[in-house]
CSV table of C-alpha atoms in Angstrom, one decimal:
chain,number,residue,atom,x,y,z
A,171,MET,CA,17.6,-12.8,17.0
A,172,THR,CA,17.7,-15.4,14.3
A,173,ALA,CA,20.4,-16.3,12.0
A,174,GLY,CA,18.3,-14.7,9.1
A,175,GLY,CA,17.2,-11.8,11.1
A,176,ALA,CA,20.6,-10.8,11.9
A,177,ALA,CA,21.7,-11.3,8.4
A,178,LEU,CA,18.8,-8.7,7.6
A,179,ALA,CA,19.9,-6.5,10.3
A,180,ARG,CA,23.4,-5.9,8.4
A,181,LEU,CA,22.3,-5.1,5.3
A,182,LEU,CA,19.4,-2.6,6.4
A,183,GLY,CA,22.6,-1.2,8.6
A,184,ASP,CA,24.7,-0.8,5.0
A,185,ALA,CA,21.8,0.5,3.1
A,186,ARG,CA,20.9,3.8,2.6
A,187,ALA,CA,17.8,3.8,1.0
A,188,VAL,CA,15.3,1.0,1.1
A,189,THR,CA,12.3,-0.4,-0.9
A,190,VAL,CA,10.5,-2.4,1.2
A,191,PHE,CA,7.7,-4.7,-1.2
A,192,THR,CA,4.8,-6.7,0.4
A,193,GLY,CA,2.5,-9.1,-0.4
A,194,ALA,CA,-0.2,-11.2,1.6
A,195,GLY,CA,2.2,-13.5,3.5
A,196,ILE,CA,3.2,-10.0,5.9
A,197,SER,CA,-0.9,-9.9,6.9
A,198,THR,CA,-1.8,-13.4,7.6
A,199,GLU,CA,-0.6,-13.3,11.2
A,200,CYS,CA,-3.5,-10.0,11.6
A,201,GLY,CA,-6.0,-12.3,10.9
A,202,VAL,CA,-6.3,-11.5,7.1
A,203,PRO,CA,-6.7,-14.5,4.8
A,204,ASP,CA,-4.3,-15.2,2.0
A,205,TYR,CA,-5.3,-16.2,-1.7
A,206,ARG,CA,-3.4,-19.1,-1.9
A,207,SER,CA,-3.9,-21.3,1.4
A,208,PRO,CA,-5.9,-24.3,1.1
A,209,GLY,CA,-9.4,-23.6,2.4
A,210,SER,CA,-8.6,-19.7,2.0
A,211,PRO,CA,-12.4,-17.9,2.1
A,212,TRP,CA,-11.1,-16.3,-1.1
A,213,ARG,CA,-11.5,-19.4,-2.6
A,214,ALA,CA,-15.8,-19.2,-1.4
A,215,HIS,CA,-15.8,-15.1,-2.4
A,216,ALA,CA,-13.4,-15.2,-5.1
A,217,PRO,CA,-13.4,-11.6,-6.5
A,218,ILE,CA,-15.7,-11.2,-9.8
A,219,ALA,CA,-13.3,-10.2,-12.9
A,220,PHE,CA,-13.4,-6.5,-13.9
A,221,ALA,CA,-15.1,-7.3,-17.4
A,222,ASP,CA,-17.9,-9.4,-15.8
A,223,TYR,CA,-18.5,-6.4,-13.2
A,224,LEU,CA,-18.7,-3.7,-16.1
A,225,ALA,CA,-21.0,-5.7,-18.2
A,226,ASP,CA,-23.7,-7.4,-15.6
A,227,PRO,CA,-25.5,-5.4,-12.7
A,228,ALA,CA,-26.3,-9.2,-11.5
A,229,MET,CA,-22.4,-9.4,-11.3
A,230,ARG,CA,-22.0,-6.3,-9.6
A,231,ALA,CA,-24.5,-7.4,-7.0
A,232,GLU,CA,-22.7,-10.4,-6.5
A,233,ALA,CA,-19.3,-8.7,-6.3
A,234,TRP,CA,-20.4,-6.4,-3.8
A,235,ARG,CA,-22.2,-9.3,-1.4
A,236,ARG,CA,-18.8,-11.5,-1.7
A,237,LYS,CA,-16.7,-8.1,-0.6
A,238,PHE,CA,-18.9,-7.5,2.5
A,239,ALA,CA,-18.4,-11.0,3.2
A,240,MET,CA,-14.7,-11.0,3.5
A,241,ASP,CA,-14.7,-7.6,4.8
A,242,ASP,CA,-16.3,-9.1,8.0
A,243,LEU,CA,-13.6,-11.6,8.2
A,244,TYR,CA,-10.9,-9.2,8.9
A,245,ALA,CA,-12.5,-6.0,10.4
A,246,ALA,CA,-10.6,-6.4,13.4
A,247,ALA,CA,-7.3,-6.6,11.4
A,248,ARG,CA,-4.1,-4.3,13.2
A,249,PRO,CA,-1.1,-3.8,12.0
A,250,GLY,CA,1.2,-7.2,12.7
A,251,ARG,CA,5.0,-7.3,13.7
A,252,GLY,CA,5.8,-6.7,9.9
A,253,HIS,CA,4.2,-3.8,9.6
A,254,ARG,CA,5.1,-2.1,13.2
A,255,ALA,CA,8.8,-3.1,11.9
A,256,VAL,CA,8.7,-1.2,8.7
A,257,ALA,CA,7.2,1.6,10.2
A,258,ARG,CA,10.1,1.6,12.6
A,259,TRP,CA,12.8,1.3,9.9
A,260,ALA,CA,10.5,4.2,8.0
A,261,ALA,CA,10.8,6.4,11.2
A,262,ALA,CA,14.6,5.5,11.3
A,263,GLY,CA,14.9,7.1,7.6
A,264,ARG,CA,16.2,3.7,6.1
A,265,VAL,CA,13.0,3.3,4.0
A,266,ARG,CA,12.0,5.2,1.0
A,267,ALA,CA,9.0,3.7,0.1
A,268,VAL,CA,6.8,0.8,0.8
A,269,VAL,CA,5.5,-0.5,-2.0
A,270,THR,CA,2.5,-3.5,-1.5
A,271,GLN,CA,0.1,-5.5,-3.0
A,272,ASN,CA,-2.2,-5.6,-0.5
A,273,ILE,CA,-5.5,-4.0,-0.2
A,274,ASP,CA,-5.8,-3.8,3.7
A,275,GLY,CA,-4.4,-0.8,4.5
A,276,LEU,CA,-2.6,-2.1,7.3
A,277,HIS,CA,1.1,-0.1,6.4
A,278,GLY,CA,-1.0,3.0,6.4
A,279,ALA,CA,-2.2,2.1,9.4
A,280,ALA,CA,1.1,1.6,11.2
A,281,ALA,CA,3.0,3.9,8.9
A,282,GLY,CA,3.9,8.0,9.9
A,283,PRO,CA,2.3,10.8,8.2
A,284,ASP,CA,5.4,11.6,5.5
A,285,ASP,CA,6.0,7.8,4.6
A,286,GLU,CA,5.2,6.6,1.0
A,287,ILE,CA,3.1,3.7,0.7
A,288,VAL,CA,2.1,2.5,-2.9
A,289,GLU,CA,-0.8,0.6,-2.9
A,290,LEU,CA,-0.3,-1.5,-6.2
A,291,HIS,CA,-3.9,-2.9,-6.1
A,292,GLY,CA,-5.7,-0.2,-4.3
A,293,VAL,CA,-7.5,-0.2,-1.1
A,294,GLY,CA,-10.6,-2.2,0.1
A,295,SER,CA,-11.8,0.7,2.4
A,296,HIS,CA,-13.7,2.7,0.0
A,297,ALA,CA,-15.2,2.9,-3.6
A,298,ARG,CA,-14.7,5.4,-6.4
A,299,CYS,CA,-16.8,5.9,-9.6
A,300,LEU,CA,-15.1,4.7,-12.5
A,301,GLY,CA,-16.4,7.3,-14.3
A,302,CYS,CA,-15.5,11.0,-12.7
A,303,GLY,CA,-13.0,9.4,-10.2
A,304,ASP,CA,-15.4,10.5,-6.8
A,305,ARG,CA,-14.6,8.8,-3.8
A,306,HIS,CA,-18.1,6.9,-2.0
A,307,GLU,CA,-17.8,5.7,1.4
A,308,LEU,CA,-18.9,1.8,2.0
A,309,GLY,CA,-21.4,2.3,5.2
A,310,PRO,CA,-24.0,3.7,3.2
A,311,ILE,CA,-23.5,1.6,0.3
A,312,ARG,CA,-23.5,-1.6,2.6
A,313,SER,CA,-26.6,-0.1,4.0
A,314,ARG,CA,-28.6,0.2,0.9
A,315,PHE,CA,-27.3,-2.8,-0.5
A,316,GLU,CA,-28.4,-4.9,2.2
A,317,SER,CA,-31.9,-3.4,3.0
A,318,HIS,CA,-33.2,-3.0,-0.5
A,319,GLY,CA,-30.5,-4.8,-2.6
A,320,ALA,CA,-29.4,-1.4,-4.2
A,321,LEU,CA,-26.3,-1.2,-6.4
A,322,PRO,CA,-24.4,2.3,-5.5
A,323,GLU,CA,-24.9,5.1,-7.8
A,324,CYS,CA,-22.5,7.9,-8.7
A,325,ALA,CA,-24.7,11.7,-9.6
A,326,CYS,CA,-22.5,11.6,-12.7
A,327,GLY,CA,-23.9,8.3,-13.8
A,328,GLY,CA,-20.7,6.1,-13.7
A,329,ILE,CA,-20.3,2.8,-12.1
A,330,VAL,CA,-19.3,2.7,-8.6
A,331,LYS,CA,-16.9,-0.1,-7.5
A,332,SER,CA,-14.2,-0.9,-4.8
A,333,ALA,CA,-11.2,1.1,-4.9
A,334,SER,CA,-9.1,-2.0,-5.3
A,335,ILE,CA,-8.4,-3.4,-8.2
A,336,ALA,CA,-10.0,-6.6,-9.6
A,337,PHE,CA,-9.1,-9.4,-11.8
A,338,GLY,CA,-8.8,-7.8,-15.4
A,339,GLN,CA,-8.5,-4.5,-14.6
A,340,SER,CA,-5.4,-2.3,-15.3
A,341,LEU,CA,-3.2,-0.5,-12.4
A,342,ASP,CA,-3.3,3.0,-12.1
A,343,PRO,CA,0.1,4.5,-14.3
A,344,ALA,CA,0.5,6.5,-11.7
A,345,VAL,CA,1.0,4.0,-9.1
A,346,LEU,CA,2.8,1.7,-11.4
A,347,GLN,CA,5.0,4.8,-11.9
A,348,ARG,CA,5.8,5.5,-8.1
A,349,ALA,CA,6.7,1.5,-7.6
A,350,VAL,CA,8.9,1.8,-10.7
A,351,GLU,CA,10.9,4.6,-9.2
A,352,ALA,CA,10.9,3.7,-5.6
A,353,SER,CA,12.7,0.1,-7.3
A,354,LEU,CA,15.2,2.5,-9.3
A,355,GLU,CA,16.0,4.4,-6.0
A,356,CYS,CA,16.9,2.2,-3.6
A,357,ASP,CA,20.3,0.6,-2.5
A,358,LEU,CA,18.4,-2.5,-0.7
A,359,PHE,CA,15.1,-4.3,-2.2
A,360,VAL,CA,13.4,-6.0,0.7
A,361,VAL,CA,10.5,-8.5,0.2
A,362,LEU,CA,8.3,-9.8,2.5
A,363,GLY,CA,6.0,-12.2,2.2
A,364,SER,CA,4.6,-12.5,-1.6
A,365,THR,CA,5.6,-15.4,-3.9
A,366,LEU,CA,6.5,-13.1,-6.6
A,367,LEU,CA,4.4,-14.9,-9.0
A,368,VAL,CA,2.4,-12.2,-9.7
A,369,ARG,CA,2.9,-9.9,-12.5
A,370,PRO,CA,3.8,-7.1,-12.1
A,371,ALA,CA,5.2,-8.2,-8.4
A,372,ALA,CA,8.1,-10.1,-10.1
A,373,ARG,CA,8.8,-7.0,-12.0
A,374,PHE,CA,10.1,-4.4,-9.3
A,375,PRO,CA,12.7,-7.0,-7.2
A,376,ASP,CA,14.1,-7.8,-10.7
A,377,LEU,CA,14.0,-4.0,-11.7
A,378,ALA,CA,16.0,-3.1,-8.3
A,379,ARG,CA,18.3,-5.8,-8.9
A,380,ARG,CA,19.4,-5.0,-12.5
A,381,ASN,CA,19.9,-1.6,-11.5
A,382,GLY,CA,22.6,-2.4,-8.9
A,383,ALA,CA,20.4,-2.7,-5.6
A,384,ARG,CA,20.9,-5.5,-3.2
A,385,LEU,CA,17.6,-8.2,-3.1
A,386,ALA,CA,16.8,-9.7,0.6
A,387,ILE,CA,13.7,-11.9,0.5
A,388,VAL,CA,11.7,-13.1,3.4
A,389,ASN,CA,9.0,-15.6,2.9
A,390,ARG,CA,8.0,-18.8,4.1
A,391,GLU,CA,8.2,-20.2,0.9
A,392,PRO,CA,10.6,-20.2,-2.2
A,393,THR,CA,10.2,-17.8,-4.7
A,394,PRO,CA,11.3,-17.3,-8.6
A,395,LEU,CA,13.9,-14.9,-7.3
A,396,ASP,CA,16.0,-17.0,-4.6
A,397,ARG,CA,18.2,-17.8,-6.8
A,398,GLU,CA,19.0,-13.8,-7.5
A,399,ALA,CA,18.6,-12.5,-4.1
A,400,ASP,CA,21.7,-11.7,-1.7
A,401,LEU,CA,19.7,-12.9,1.4
A,402,VAL,CA,16.7,-15.5,1.3
A,403,VAL,CA,15.0,-15.9,4.5
A,404,HIS,CA,12.4,-19.3,4.5
A,405,ALA,CA,10.9,-18.3,8.0
A,406,ASP,CA,8.0,-16.5,9.7
A,407,ILE,CA,8.2,-12.4,8.9
A,408,GLY,CA,7.0,-11.5,12.4
A,409,ASP,CA,9.6,-13.8,13.8
A,410,THR,CA,12.2,-12.8,11.8
A,411,LEU,CA,11.5,-8.9,12.0
A,412,ASP,CA,10.5,-8.1,15.2
A,413,PRO,CA,14.1,-8.6,17.2
A,414,LEU,CA,15.5,-6.0,14.4
């Protein structure tokens, strides 16, 4: 076990209620690319802004093309060492909630049926109507789009969009409230693989810290909250967590 892992294990041992906050860094070992790395495919398939998606059918078509291209890149992704470690903590009764910025669904794939996963930015595994909220499966959407160029339609006449949050799209208030509650109800807040540069990402660990919780950060790169944290580990997430 690394020195950072040992220190994190001590914090976990002392905690009664842990909230885990994750970003793209926990999924990169699973083959899911992050946004900021040089050469990231997200740069070639950048998500379409929400306002443009609403305003222009041509932009909606381009958004679906880019989504399916990205989906193919990590279709085989499975939970990695970090996801499995967090799931073990939850199974041991340590974790109060997992709050994630990721849309890959890997925490849910690793978690138990009763684990609380708060997906801030939604998920990319299905679509929803922006009008009535009905769920639409991606298989039929992709088949019609690639064979006929047809955009998905909802019976209510509303615009159908991936269930992930686009740039410029508001977060679901109910999901946001769950993240706030998870931040306030923990005595240890653990950040895994997030730069904490994107709002509201930086809000939650700071909220927990100001409410008396200890703060631990495991991320390869420095974050704006490193100086405020009780523990900072600049190392690989899987290498740090797997031996715990």
